[in-house]
XYZ file of C-alpha atoms in Angstrom:
390
model
C -12.333 -2.979 -22.511
C -15.222 -4.290 -20.352
C -13.123 -6.854 -18.486
C -14.054 -7.489 -14.862
C -10.896 -7.169 -12.765
C -10.046 -9.354 -9.772
C -6.908 -8.820 -7.668
C -5.356 -11.979 -6.143
C -3.267 -9.802 -3.789
C -6.413 -8.158 -2.477
C -8.110 -11.550 -2.234
C -5.218 -12.835 -0.123
C -6.001 -10.093 2.404
C -9.695 -11.051 2.277
C -8.918 -14.722 2.941
C -6.643 -13.790 5.847
C -9.182 -11.392 7.368
C -11.998 -13.957 7.072
C -9.958 -16.872 8.442
C -9.857 -19.110 5.354
C -6.293 -18.533 4.199
C -4.533 -21.247 6.173
C -5.871 -24.139 4.101
C -4.664 -22.441 0.912
C -1.233 -21.717 2.410
C -0.847 -25.367 3.371
C -1.976 -26.452 -0.103
C 0.676 -24.223 -1.694
C 3.325 -25.655 0.654
C 2.343 -29.224 -0.231
C 2.621 -28.383 -3.930
C 6.293 -27.568 -3.355
C 6.298 -23.771 -3.142
C 8.512 -22.306 -0.386
C 6.923 -21.326 2.904
C 8.802 -18.002 2.946
C 7.299 -16.939 -0.401
C 4.829 -14.012 -0.518
C 1.756 -14.843 1.566
C -0.557 -13.396 -1.077
C 1.049 -15.622 -3.712
C 0.895 -18.724 -1.474
C -2.784 -18.087 -0.795
C -3.524 -17.614 -4.511
C -1.559 -20.654 -5.658
C -3.114 -22.869 -2.985
C -6.565 -21.584 -3.921
C -6.126 -22.231 -7.659
C -4.592 -25.647 -6.977
C -7.683 -26.632 -5.026
C -9.972 -25.075 -7.651
C -8.317 -27.150 -10.381
C -8.741 -30.346 -8.350
C -12.419 -29.649 -7.656
C -13.190 -28.268 -11.115
C -15.030 -25.418 -9.400
C -14.562 -22.587 -6.907
C -13.788 -24.080 -3.457
C -16.969 -24.017 -1.354
C -15.320 -22.274 1.614
C -13.924 -19.423 -0.537
C -15.024 -16.059 0.940
C -16.994 -13.484 -1.081
C -17.802 -15.972 -3.823
C -14.163 -16.814 -4.613
C -12.125 -16.009 -7.713
C -13.312 -17.407 -11.041
C -11.022 -18.792 -13.733
C -9.605 -15.769 -15.598
C -9.366 -15.012 -19.300
C -5.999 -13.295 -18.701
C -3.321 -13.135 -15.997
C -1.903 -9.603 -15.958
C 1.242 -9.228 -13.861
C 3.668 -6.418 -13.106
C 7.175 -6.141 -11.723
C 6.285 -3.074 -9.630
C 8.280 -3.284 -6.377
C 7.171 -6.851 -5.547
C 9.694 -9.707 -5.707
C 7.157 -12.456 -6.394
C 4.665 -10.891 -8.748
C 5.984 -12.013 -12.168
C 7.032 -15.550 -11.153
C 3.848 -15.930 -9.102
C 1.673 -15.409 -12.177
C 3.904 -17.639 -14.251
C 3.477 -20.371 -11.639
C -0.293 -20.081 -11.956
C 0.182 -21.547 -15.433
C 0.343 -24.919 -13.670
C -3.314 -24.587 -12.801
C -4.949 -22.104 -15.186
C -5.191 -22.268 -18.956
C -4.839 -18.516 -19.427
C -2.172 -16.316 -21.036
C 0.180 -14.313 -18.812
C 1.066 -10.750 -19.789
C 3.732 -8.942 -17.703
C 3.854 -5.132 -17.644
C 7.360 -3.896 -16.895
C 8.041 -0.806 -14.811
C 11.350 1.098 -14.631
C 12.663 1.448 -11.071
C 14.948 4.474 -10.993
C 17.250 5.198 -8.076
C 17.186 8.533 -6.248
C 20.168 10.003 -8.113
C 19.259 8.456 -11.470
C 15.717 9.870 -11.356
C 17.098 13.418 -11.214
C 19.443 13.027 -14.194
C 18.533 14.965 -17.374
C 16.145 13.009 -19.568
C 15.485 10.227 -17.041
C 11.891 11.198 -16.392
C 10.998 11.424 -20.077
C 12.672 8.113 -20.918
C 10.914 6.309 -18.038
C 7.482 7.680 -18.957
C 7.995 6.882 -22.652
C 8.973 3.334 -21.692
C 5.796 2.895 -19.656
C 3.638 4.311 -22.461
C 5.213 1.817 -24.856
C 4.550 -1.067 -22.425
C 0.923 -0.032 -21.979
C 0.483 0.381 -25.722
C 1.713 -3.164 -26.304
C -0.746 -4.399 -23.665
C -3.606 -2.678 -25.486
C -2.596 -4.311 -28.764
C -2.458 -7.716 -27.075
C -5.878 -7.227 -25.453
C -7.420 -6.198 -28.761
C -6.165 -9.439 -30.329
C -7.199 -11.555 -27.329
C -10.710 -10.126 -27.049
C -11.370 -9.418 -30.722
C -12.435 -5.820 -30.037
C -10.924 -2.348 -30.145
C -10.028 -0.154 -27.205
C -12.646 2.484 -26.379
C -10.230 5.384 -25.990
C -12.944 7.810 -24.885
C -13.968 5.492 -22.064
C -10.339 4.977 -21.027
C -9.898 8.752 -21.015
C -12.842 9.191 -18.623
C -11.736 6.353 -16.332
C -8.181 7.679 -16.158
C -9.411 11.157 -15.210
C -11.674 9.697 -12.518
C -8.829 7.670 -11.002
C -6.532 10.698 -10.957
C -9.285 12.649 -9.188
C -9.782 9.827 -6.657
C -6.071 9.988 -5.841
C -6.205 13.778 -5.488
C -9.069 13.528 -2.990
C -7.276 10.687 -1.186
C -4.221 12.946 -0.832
C -6.406 15.759 0.568
C -7.929 13.350 3.109
C -4.436 12.470 4.302
C -3.652 16.167 4.666
C -6.651 16.461 7.013
C -5.284 13.575 9.083
C -2.450 15.850 10.247
C -4.933 17.576 12.590
C -4.922 17.053 16.350
C -6.712 14.905 17.275
C -6.331 12.861 14.101
C -9.813 12.313 12.606
C -9.054 9.072 10.778
C -7.376 5.905 12.062
C -5.460 3.335 10.000
C -8.311 0.840 10.445
C -10.501 3.276 8.491
C -7.801 3.580 5.831
C -7.435 -0.179 5.378
C -11.163 -0.608 4.972
C -11.558 1.977 2.208
C -8.234 2.043 0.339
C -9.383 -0.500 -2.242
C -11.131 1.960 -4.544
C -7.846 3.769 -5.118
C -5.420 0.851 -5.074
C -7.566 -1.813 -6.702
C -9.855 -0.026 -9.188
C -12.788 -2.198 -10.220
C -16.303 -1.541 -11.423
C -17.497 2.021 -12.048
C -14.915 4.567 -10.820
C -17.642 7.208 -10.503
C -19.114 5.202 -7.613
C -15.685 5.166 -5.967
C -15.294 8.881 -6.663
C -18.515 9.628 -4.773
C -17.340 7.428 -1.892
C -14.092 9.386 -1.594
C -15.841 12.755 -1.845
C -18.215 11.716 0.932
C -15.267 10.471 2.985
C -13.444 13.783 2.516
C -16.489 15.698 3.780
C -16.803 13.377 6.787
C -13.131 13.768 7.743
C -13.301 17.531 7.142
C -16.316 17.776 9.476
C -14.491 15.757 12.114
C -11.527 18.156 11.955
C -13.806 21.193 12.232
C -15.454 19.708 15.318
C -12.194 18.383 16.799
C -13.457 14.801 16.751
C -10.647 12.250 16.906
C -10.752 8.730 15.537
C -9.575 7.553 18.963
C -11.059 8.764 22.208
C -8.443 10.597 24.282
C -5.634 10.472 21.714
C -2.446 9.929 23.713
C 0.038 8.637 21.126
C 0.190 9.392 17.403
C 1.635 6.377 15.585
C 2.842 5.673 12.053
C 2.591 2.118 10.733
C 4.887 0.357 8.251
C 4.165 -1.526 5.966
C 1.536 -4.243 5.481
C -0.805 -5.072 8.384
C -1.585 -8.502 9.834
C -4.897 -8.867 7.997
C -5.759 -11.862 10.149
C -5.484 -9.821 13.371
C -6.730 -6.288 12.702
C -8.386 -6.357 16.130
C -5.001 -5.550 17.635
C -5.399 -1.979 16.387
C -8.707 -1.708 18.241
C -7.025 -2.853 21.461
C -4.251 -0.311 21.016
C -6.834 2.392 20.257
C -8.332 1.712 23.698
C -4.923 2.639 25.133
C -4.997 5.976 23.267
C -2.933 4.884 20.234
C -4.083 6.720 17.110
C -2.515 5.383 13.906
C -2.364 8.602 11.890
C -0.471 7.505 8.730
C 0.723 4.229 7.257
C 2.277 2.223 4.450
C 4.038 4.487 1.946
C 3.257 2.412 -1.146
C -0.481 2.470 -0.438
C -0.837 6.235 -0.773
C -1.265 8.508 -3.802
C 1.402 10.850 -5.164
C 1.400 14.559 -4.435
C -0.977 16.245 -6.943
C 1.604 18.667 -8.325
C 1.150 17.854 -12.029
C -1.557 19.282 -14.318
C -2.646 16.037 -15.948
C -5.231 17.901 -18.064
C -2.356 19.044 -20.287
C -1.571 15.419 -21.208
C -3.915 14.292 -23.987
C -2.888 10.613 -24.206
C -4.534 8.626 -21.341
C -1.682 6.097 -21.408
C 0.774 8.940 -20.839
C -1.363 10.244 -17.970
C -1.281 6.794 -16.360
C 2.491 6.566 -16.848
C 3.084 10.104 -15.549
C 1.092 9.527 -12.363
C 2.857 6.196 -11.839
C 6.247 7.876 -12.217
C 5.207 10.600 -9.765
C 4.045 7.945 -7.284
C 7.391 6.132 -7.521
C 9.732 9.128 -7.495
C 7.767 12.033 -6.002
C 9.913 12.100 -2.839
C 13.260 11.575 -4.591
C 14.227 15.233 -5.048
C 13.905 15.919 -1.318
C 15.584 12.610 -0.496
C 18.599 13.552 -2.598
C 18.921 16.865 -0.721
C 19.060 14.874 2.516
C 21.531 12.395 0.983
C 18.993 9.614 1.550
C 19.181 7.054 -1.229
C 16.221 4.863 -0.315
C 13.796 7.378 -1.773
C 10.670 5.321 -1.501
C 9.737 3.238 1.533
C 12.404 4.581 3.919
C 12.613 8.330 3.275
C 8.876 9.254 3.289
C 8.555 8.258 6.937
C 11.088 10.908 7.929
C 8.824 13.506 6.343
C 5.645 12.005 7.727
C 6.926 11.824 11.313
C 7.354 15.620 11.235
C 4.186 16.430 9.289
C 1.912 14.146 11.331
C 3.820 14.815 14.586
C 4.202 11.139 15.416
C 5.230 9.881 18.841
C 6.246 6.424 17.643
C 6.252 3.849 14.890
C 4.814 0.344 14.678
C 7.009 -1.659 12.281
C 5.749 -5.005 11.022
C 8.540 -7.123 9.449
C 7.028 -9.885 7.315
C 8.254 -13.424 7.015
C 7.059 -13.548 3.422
C 7.729 -10.078 1.977
C 11.274 -8.803 1.597
C 10.093 -5.668 -0.233
C 7.964 -4.517 2.699
C 10.628 -5.462 5.265
C 14.169 -4.739 4.083
C 13.999 -0.997 4.825
C 12.391 -1.119 8.263
C 15.623 -1.057 10.257
C 16.672 2.019 8.291
C 13.325 3.686 9.053
C 13.756 2.881 12.745
C 17.302 4.258 12.779
C 16.546 7.487 10.877
C 13.447 8.628 12.749
C 15.058 7.860 16.117
C 18.433 9.478 15.512
C 17.144 12.463 13.553
C 13.840 13.164 15.299
C 13.858 11.235 18.589
C 10.837 9.192 17.536
C 11.216 5.518 18.589
C 9.694 2.498 16.843
C 8.614 -0.915 18.085
C 9.020 -4.142 16.107
C 6.260 -6.751 15.855
C 7.211 -9.604 13.538
C 4.485 -11.381 11.643
C 2.938 -11.892 8.245
C 0.176 -10.521 6.062
C -1.622 -13.861 5.675
C -0.049 -16.552 7.871
C -1.417 -16.041 11.395
C 0.922 -18.677 12.879
C 3.917 -16.307 12.848
C 2.210 -13.367 14.607
C 2.024 -13.352 18.421
C -0.886 -11.145 19.489
C -0.290 -11.321 23.251
C 3.441 -10.662 22.927
C 2.763 -7.647 20.682
C 0.422 -6.136 23.279
C 3.075 -6.648 25.994
C 5.669 -4.924 23.801
C 3.250 -2.058 23.182
C 2.680 -1.516 26.892
C 6.427 -1.277 27.524
C 6.880 0.891 24.434
C 4.669 3.611 25.912
C 7.366 4.421 28.475
C 9.892 4.765 25.649
C 7.602 7.111 23.724
C 7.054 9.231 26.847
C 10.824 9.474 27.339
C 11.492 10.645 23.804
C 8.568 13.058 23.901
C 10.389 14.814 26.753
C 13.638 14.839 24.758
C 11.852 16.415 21.754
C 10.545 19.155 24.017
C 14.059 19.814 25.296
C 15.311 19.964 21.691
C 12.616 22.529 20.861
C 10.858 20.390 18.295
C 7.247 21.237 17.484
C 5.710 18.227 19.223
Protein backbone atom coordinates (compact mmCIF):
# COMPACT_ATOMS: atom_id res chain seq x y z
CA UNK A 1 0.00 0.00 0.00
CA UNK A 2 3.08 2.22 -0.59
CA UNK A 3 3.80 2.80 3.09
CA UNK A 4 7.45 3.12 4.08
CA UNK A 5 8.09 0.73 6.97
CA UNK A 6 10.37 1.46 9.93
CA UNK A 7 11.04 -1.09 12.68
CA UNK A 8 11.64 0.35 16.19
CA UNK A 9 13.05 -3.02 17.32
CA UNK A 10 15.61 -2.92 14.53
CA UNK A 11 16.35 0.73 15.32
CA UNK A 12 17.03 -0.21 18.94
CA UNK A 13 19.79 -2.52 17.70
CA UNK A 14 21.13 0.30 15.49
CA UNK A 15 21.23 2.74 18.41
CA UNK A 16 23.01 0.18 20.59
CA UNK A 17 25.55 -0.70 17.89
CA UNK A 18 26.29 2.98 17.19
CA UNK A 19 26.56 3.98 20.86
CA UNK A 20 23.59 6.36 21.11
CA UNK A 21 21.12 4.18 22.99
CA UNK A 22 22.07 5.05 26.55
CA UNK A 23 20.57 8.55 26.48
CA UNK A 24 17.26 7.13 25.25
CA UNK A 25 17.27 4.38 27.89
CA UNK A 26 17.80 6.97 30.62
CA UNK A 27 15.04 9.15 29.17
CA UNK A 28 12.62 6.20 29.26
CA UNK A 29 13.61 5.47 32.87
CA UNK A 30 13.02 9.09 33.89
CA UNK A 31 9.58 8.98 32.28
CA UNK A 32 8.65 6.21 34.71
CA UNK A 33 9.04 3.06 32.61
CA UNK A 34 10.73 0.12 34.39
CA UNK A 35 14.43 -0.46 33.84
CA UNK A 36 13.87 -4.20 33.32
CA UNK A 37 11.48 -3.60 30.40
CA UNK A 38 12.53 -4.62 26.86
CA UNK A 39 15.64 -2.69 25.83
CA UNK A 40 14.24 -2.09 22.35
CA UNK A 41 11.07 -0.63 23.86
CA UNK A 42 13.01 1.55 26.34
CA UNK A 43 15.16 2.89 23.51
CA UNK A 44 12.10 3.64 21.36
CA UNK A 45 10.10 5.28 24.14
CA UNK A 46 13.05 7.40 25.23
CA UNK A 47 13.67 8.41 21.62
CA UNK A 48 10.05 9.44 20.97
CA UNK A 49 9.87 11.26 24.31
CA UNK A 50 12.86 13.36 23.31
CA UNK A 51 11.47 13.84 19.78
CA UNK A 52 8.20 15.18 21.21
CA UNK A 53 10.06 17.62 23.47
CA UNK A 54 12.23 18.91 20.61
CA UNK A 55 9.45 18.88 18.01
CA UNK A 56 11.91 17.21 15.64
CA UNK A 57 14.14 14.16 15.25
CA UNK A 58 16.90 14.28 17.92
CA UNK A 59 20.11 15.54 16.30
CA UNK A 60 22.24 12.64 17.57
CA UNK A 61 19.85 9.98 16.19
CA UNK A 62 21.82 7.54 13.97
CA UNK A 63 20.91 6.90 10.32
CA UNK A 64 18.61 9.91 10.17
CA UNK A 65 16.37 8.78 13.05
CA UNK A 66 12.75 7.62 12.97
CA UNK A 67 10.13 10.06 11.70
CA UNK A 68 6.67 10.48 13.21
CA UNK A 69 4.55 7.61 11.85
CA UNK A 70 1.11 7.58 10.25
CA UNK A 71 0.38 4.24 11.96
CA UNK A 72 1.76 2.12 14.81
CA UNK A 73 1.40 -1.54 13.83
CA UNK A 74 2.06 -3.97 16.68
CA UNK A 75 1.90 -7.73 17.12
CA UNK A 76 1.76 -10.13 20.03
CA UNK A 77 4.18 -12.56 18.37
CA UNK A 78 6.33 -14.11 21.12
CA UNK A 79 7.35 -10.76 22.66
CA UNK A 80 6.04 -9.76 26.10
CA UNK A 81 6.30 -6.01 25.57
CA UNK A 82 5.25 -5.47 21.99
CA UNK A 83 1.53 -4.60 22.37
CA UNK A 84 1.85 -2.48 25.54
CA UNK A 85 5.00 -0.84 24.16
CA UNK A 86 3.10 0.52 21.16
CA UNK A 87 0.19 1.53 23.33
CA UNK A 88 2.61 3.48 25.53
CA UNK A 89 3.86 5.36 22.48
CA UNK A 90 0.42 6.98 22.42
CA UNK A 91 1.80 9.30 25.11
CA UNK A 92 4.09 10.84 22.54
CA UNK A 93 2.71 10.17 19.06
CA UNK A 94 -0.64 11.17 17.62
CA UNK A 95 -1.02 8.01 15.55
CA UNK A 96 -3.46 5.08 15.67
CA UNK A 97 -2.29 1.73 17.04
CA UNK A 98 -3.36 -1.47 15.30
CA UNK A 99 -2.45 -4.80 16.96
CA UNK A 100 -2.25 -7.99 14.88
CA UNK A 101 -2.92 -11.05 17.02
CA UNK A 102 -1.14 -14.35 16.49
CA UNK A 103 -2.22 -17.73 17.89
CA UNK A 104 0.51 -19.43 19.94
CA UNK A 105 -0.20 -23.16 19.90
CA UNK A 106 1.57 -25.57 22.23
CA UNK A 107 3.43 -28.62 20.92
CA UNK A 108 0.59 -31.07 21.59
CA UNK A 109 -2.18 -28.66 20.61
CA UNK A 110 -0.56 -27.91 17.23
CA UNK A 111 -0.81 -31.59 16.26
CA UNK A 112 -4.51 -31.96 17.14
CA UNK A 113 -6.94 -32.42 14.21
CA UNK A 114 -8.07 -29.10 12.79
CA UNK A 115 -5.64 -26.96 14.81
CA UNK A 116 -3.54 -25.93 11.85
CA UNK A 117 -6.52 -24.91 9.74
CA UNK A 118 -8.14 -22.95 12.57
CA UNK A 119 -4.89 -21.08 13.35
CA UNK A 120 -4.26 -20.16 9.71
CA UNK A 121 -7.88 -19.06 9.22
CA UNK A 122 -7.59 -16.88 12.32
CA UNK A 123 -4.46 -15.20 10.97
CA UNK A 124 -6.07 -14.63 7.56
CA UNK A 125 -9.02 -12.98 9.29
CA UNK A 126 -6.68 -10.75 11.34
CA UNK A 127 -4.75 -9.71 8.24
CA UNK A 128 -7.97 -9.07 6.33
CA UNK A 129 -9.18 -6.73 9.07
CA UNK A 130 -5.83 -4.91 8.92
CA UNK A 131 -6.24 -4.40 5.17
CA UNK A 132 -9.73 -2.97 5.67
CA UNK A 133 -8.42 -0.60 8.34
CA UNK A 134 -5.52 0.54 6.13
CA UNK A 135 -7.86 1.19 3.22
CA UNK A 136 -9.97 3.46 5.44
CA UNK A 137 -6.92 5.16 6.97
CA UNK A 138 -5.16 5.84 3.67
CA UNK A 139 -8.21 6.34 1.46
CA UNK A 140 -6.97 3.85 -1.15
CA UNK A 141 -7.50 0.22 -2.07
CA UNK A 142 -5.08 -2.64 -1.62
CA UNK A 143 -3.12 -3.53 -4.76
CA UNK A 144 -3.60 -7.29 -4.51
CA UNK A 145 -1.37 -8.01 -7.51
CA UNK A 146 1.50 -6.12 -5.91
CA UNK A 147 0.95 -7.87 -2.58
CA UNK A 148 0.97 -11.19 -4.42
CA UNK A 149 4.38 -10.42 -5.97
CA UNK A 150 5.87 -9.16 -2.71
CA UNK A 151 4.65 -12.20 -0.79
CA UNK A 152 6.20 -14.56 -3.36
CA UNK A 153 9.50 -12.67 -3.21
CA UNK A 154 9.62 -12.85 0.59
CA UNK A 155 8.88 -16.58 0.55
CA UNK A 156 11.71 -17.03 -1.96
CA UNK A 157 14.08 -14.95 0.21
CA UNK A 158 13.33 -17.26 3.14
CA UNK A 159 13.90 -20.35 0.99
CA UNK A 160 17.33 -19.08 -0.08
CA UNK A 161 18.10 -18.09 3.52
CA UNK A 162 17.30 -21.66 4.60
CA UNK A 163 19.60 -23.04 1.88
CA UNK A 164 22.42 -20.75 3.06
CA UNK A 165 22.04 -22.16 6.56
CA UNK A 166 22.24 -25.68 5.14
CA UNK A 167 25.62 -24.75 3.61
CA UNK A 168 26.80 -23.54 7.02
CA UNK A 169 26.83 -27.17 8.21
CA UNK A 170 30.07 -27.69 6.23
CA UNK A 171 33.46 -28.00 7.90
CA UNK A 172 34.93 -25.46 8.15
CA UNK A 173 31.77 -23.37 8.46
CA UNK A 174 31.79 -20.74 5.68
CA UNK A 175 29.65 -18.15 7.45
CA UNK A 176 29.98 -16.73 10.96
CA UNK A 177 27.19 -15.26 13.11
CA UNK A 178 28.63 -11.77 12.61
CA UNK A 179 27.86 -12.18 8.89
CA UNK A 180 24.35 -13.38 9.75
CA UNK A 181 23.60 -10.42 12.01
CA UNK A 182 24.72 -7.96 9.38
CA UNK A 183 22.49 -9.32 6.60
CA UNK A 184 19.44 -10.81 8.34
CA UNK A 185 17.42 -7.60 8.03
CA UNK A 186 16.16 -8.21 4.50
CA UNK A 187 14.39 -11.36 5.67
CA UNK A 188 13.29 -10.30 9.15
CA UNK A 189 12.55 -6.64 8.52
CA UNK A 190 11.30 -6.37 4.91
CA UNK A 191 11.44 -2.80 3.63
CA UNK A 192 11.80 -1.19 0.24
CA UNK A 193 11.90 -3.33 -2.91
CA UNK A 194 12.10 -7.05 -2.03
CA UNK A 195 13.63 -7.79 -5.44
CA UNK A 196 16.76 -5.92 -4.33
CA UNK A 197 16.87 -8.08 -1.20
CA UNK A 198 16.27 -11.18 -3.30
CA UNK A 199 19.34 -10.42 -5.42
CA UNK A 200 21.38 -9.82 -2.25
CA UNK A 201 20.43 -13.24 -0.88
CA UNK A 202 21.08 -15.00 -4.20
CA UNK A 203 24.53 -13.40 -4.35
CA UNK A 204 25.14 -14.39 -0.73
CA UNK A 205 24.14 -17.99 -1.46
CA UNK A 206 26.63 -18.15 -4.34
CA UNK A 207 29.38 -16.67 -2.16
CA UNK A 208 28.78 -19.17 0.66
CA UNK A 209 28.49 -22.04 -1.85
CA UNK A 210 31.86 -21.06 -3.36
CA UNK A 211 33.42 -20.92 0.09
CA UNK A 212 32.19 -24.45 0.83
CA UNK A 213 33.53 -25.75 -2.49
CA UNK A 214 36.94 -24.25 -1.74
CA UNK A 215 36.90 -25.23 1.95
CA UNK A 216 37.18 -21.61 3.06
CA UNK A 217 36.05 -21.08 6.65
CA UNK A 218 34.67 -17.88 8.11
CA UNK A 219 37.25 -18.23 10.88
CA UNK A 220 40.88 -19.05 10.26
CA UNK A 221 41.80 -22.38 11.87
CA UNK A 222 38.31 -23.29 13.08
CA UNK A 223 38.81 -24.97 16.46
CA UNK A 224 35.38 -24.76 18.10
CA UNK A 225 31.96 -24.73 16.44
CA UNK A 226 29.56 -22.70 18.58
CA UNK A 227 25.81 -22.08 18.60
CA UNK A 228 24.53 -18.79 19.99
CA UNK A 229 21.24 -18.11 21.79
CA UNK A 230 19.35 -15.73 21.53
CA UNK A 231 19.84 -11.99 20.98
CA UNK A 232 23.40 -10.61 20.78
CA UNK A 233 24.86 -7.67 22.70
CA UNK A 234 24.51 -5.21 19.82
CA UNK A 235 26.67 -2.72 21.68
CA UNK A 236 29.60 -5.17 21.87
CA UNK A 237 29.68 -7.25 18.68
CA UNK A 238 33.48 -6.96 18.73
CA UNK A 239 33.52 -9.76 21.30
CA UNK A 240 32.72 -12.21 18.50
CA UNK A 241 35.77 -11.00 16.58
CA UNK A 242 37.97 -11.61 19.64
CA UNK A 243 36.56 -15.10 20.05
CA UNK A 244 37.06 -15.76 16.33
CA UNK A 245 40.77 -15.07 16.85
CA UNK A 246 40.74 -17.96 19.34
CA UNK A 247 39.24 -20.27 16.70
CA UNK A 248 35.58 -19.91 17.75
CA UNK A 249 33.29 -20.17 14.73
CA UNK A 250 29.66 -19.30 15.50
CA UNK A 251 27.93 -21.62 13.03
CA UNK A 252 24.22 -21.13 13.92
CA UNK A 253 22.22 -18.81 16.15
CA UNK A 254 18.93 -17.47 17.44
CA UNK A 255 16.04 -19.78 16.53
CA UNK A 256 13.43 -17.06 16.04
CA UNK A 257 15.60 -15.21 13.51
CA UNK A 258 15.63 -18.03 10.96
CA UNK A 259 13.16 -19.06 8.25
CA UNK A 260 10.95 -22.15 8.38
CA UNK A 261 11.81 -25.32 6.50
CA UNK A 262 10.57 -24.92 2.89
CA UNK A 263 8.38 -28.02 2.89
CA UNK A 264 5.15 -26.39 1.70
CA UNK A 265 4.23 -25.64 -1.94
CA UNK A 266 3.02 -22.07 -1.46
CA UNK A 267 2.24 -21.78 -5.19
CA UNK A 268 -0.90 -23.84 -4.53
CA UNK A 269 -2.24 -21.12 -2.20
CA UNK A 270 -3.89 -18.38 -4.28
CA UNK A 271 -4.69 -15.89 -1.48
CA UNK A 272 -1.51 -13.94 -0.52
CA UNK A 273 -2.86 -13.41 3.00
CA UNK A 274 -3.19 -17.18 3.38
CA UNK A 275 0.36 -17.64 2.09
CA UNK A 276 1.62 -15.19 4.71
CA UNK A 277 -0.37 -16.95 7.44
CA UNK A 278 0.76 -20.42 6.31
CA UNK A 279 4.44 -19.49 6.32
CA UNK A 280 4.03 -17.83 9.72
CA UNK A 281 2.40 -20.97 11.11
CA UNK A 282 5.19 -23.11 9.66
CA UNK A 283 7.79 -20.80 11.23
CA UNK A 284 6.13 -21.09 14.64
CA UNK A 285 5.35 -24.81 14.65
CA UNK A 286 7.66 -26.41 12.07
CA UNK A 287 9.68 -28.25 14.75
CA UNK A 288 6.69 -29.30 16.88
CA UNK A 289 6.07 -32.72 15.32
CA UNK A 290 9.64 -33.83 16.03
CA UNK A 291 9.54 -32.21 19.47
CA UNK A 292 6.44 -34.20 20.38
CA UNK A 293 8.19 -37.45 19.39
CA UNK A 294 10.99 -36.53 21.80
CA UNK A 295 8.46 -35.55 24.49
CA UNK A 296 9.87 -32.01 24.43
CA UNK A 297 7.12 -29.48 25.04
CA UNK A 298 9.05 -26.26 24.45
CA UNK A 299 8.83 -26.71 20.70
CA UNK A 300 10.25 -23.39 19.68
CA UNK A 301 13.29 -21.78 21.29
CA UNK A 302 14.45 -24.79 23.33
CA UNK A 303 13.97 -27.84 21.10
CA UNK A 304 15.54 -26.57 17.83
CA UNK A 305 18.95 -26.29 19.47
CA UNK A 306 18.96 -30.03 20.17
CA UNK A 307 18.57 -30.61 16.44
CA UNK A 308 21.05 -27.93 15.46
CA UNK A 309 23.79 -29.18 17.80
CA UNK A 310 23.74 -32.50 15.90
CA UNK A 311 23.29 -31.05 12.41
CA UNK A 312 25.96 -28.36 12.78
CA UNK A 313 28.19 -30.58 14.97
CA UNK A 314 28.60 -27.94 17.67
CA UNK A 315 31.25 -28.15 20.38
CA UNK A 316 29.56 -25.64 22.68
CA UNK A 317 26.92 -23.00 23.18
CA UNK A 318 27.13 -19.32 24.06
CA UNK A 319 23.95 -18.40 25.96
CA UNK A 320 23.14 -14.74 26.51
CA UNK A 321 20.47 -14.22 29.21
CA UNK A 322 18.99 -10.72 28.92
CA UNK A 323 18.04 -8.44 31.75
CA UNK A 324 15.24 -6.99 29.65
CA UNK A 325 13.83 -9.90 27.63
CA UNK A 326 12.11 -12.79 29.36
CA UNK A 327 11.08 -14.35 26.04
CA UNK A 328 14.67 -14.71 24.86
CA UNK A 329 15.88 -15.89 28.29
CA UNK A 330 13.40 -18.17 30.05
CA UNK A 331 14.34 -21.28 28.04
CA UNK A 332 18.13 -20.98 28.16
CA UNK A 333 18.63 -23.18 31.22
CA UNK A 334 16.57 -25.87 29.51
CA UNK A 335 18.71 -25.57 26.37
CA UNK A 336 21.86 -25.87 28.48
CA UNK A 337 20.52 -28.92 30.30
CA UNK A 338 19.26 -30.78 27.21
CA UNK A 339 22.29 -30.39 24.95
CA UNK A 340 24.67 -31.30 27.78
CA UNK A 341 22.82 -34.34 29.11
CA UNK A 342 21.71 -35.69 25.75
CA UNK A 343 24.68 -34.81 23.54
CA UNK A 344 27.58 -33.89 25.85
CA UNK A 345 27.74 -30.37 24.42
CA UNK A 346 28.36 -27.79 27.19
CA UNK A 347 27.23 -24.15 27.18
CA UNK A 348 28.63 -21.02 28.80
CA UNK A 349 26.50 -18.22 30.24
CA UNK A 350 27.25 -14.54 29.62
CA UNK A 351 24.61 -12.27 31.13
CA UNK A 352 23.90 -8.97 29.47
CA UNK A 353 21.40 -7.05 27.40
CA UNK A 354 20.60 -6.24 23.80
CA UNK A 355 20.81 -2.46 24.26
CA UNK A 356 22.03 -1.55 27.75
CA UNK A 357 25.83 -1.91 27.72
CA UNK A 358 26.10 -1.32 31.49
CA UNK A 359 24.98 -4.88 32.32
CA UNK A 360 27.42 -6.70 30.00
CA UNK A 361 30.98 -7.35 31.23
CA UNK A 362 33.25 -7.79 28.21
CA UNK A 363 36.43 -8.70 30.10
CA UNK A 364 34.65 -11.20 32.34
CA UNK A 365 33.03 -12.86 29.30
CA UNK A 366 36.43 -13.33 27.65
CA UNK A 367 37.80 -14.88 30.87
CA UNK A 368 34.84 -17.27 31.00
CA UNK A 369 35.40 -18.18 27.35
CA UNK A 370 39.05 -19.04 27.95
CA UNK A 371 38.11 -21.39 30.79
CA UNK A 372 35.22 -22.80 28.77
CA UNK A 373 37.61 -24.11 26.11
CA UNK A 374 38.89 -26.74 28.55
CA UNK A 375 35.30 -27.84 29.19
CA UNK A 376 34.60 -28.13 25.47
CA UNK A 377 37.78 -30.18 24.97
CA UNK A 378 36.71 -32.52 27.78
CA UNK A 379 33.27 -33.15 26.32
CA UNK A 380 34.67 -33.55 22.82
CA UNK A 381 36.62 -36.53 24.17
CA UNK A 382 33.48 -37.92 25.83
CA UNK A 383 31.55 -37.65 22.53
CA UNK A 384 34.28 -39.62 20.81
CA UNK A 385 34.06 -42.32 23.47
CA UNK A 386 30.27 -42.41 23.01
CA UNK A 387 30.73 -42.88 19.26
CA UNK A 388 29.00 -39.68 18.27
CA UNK A 389 29.77 -38.25 14.84
CA UNK A 390 31.83 -35.30 16.07
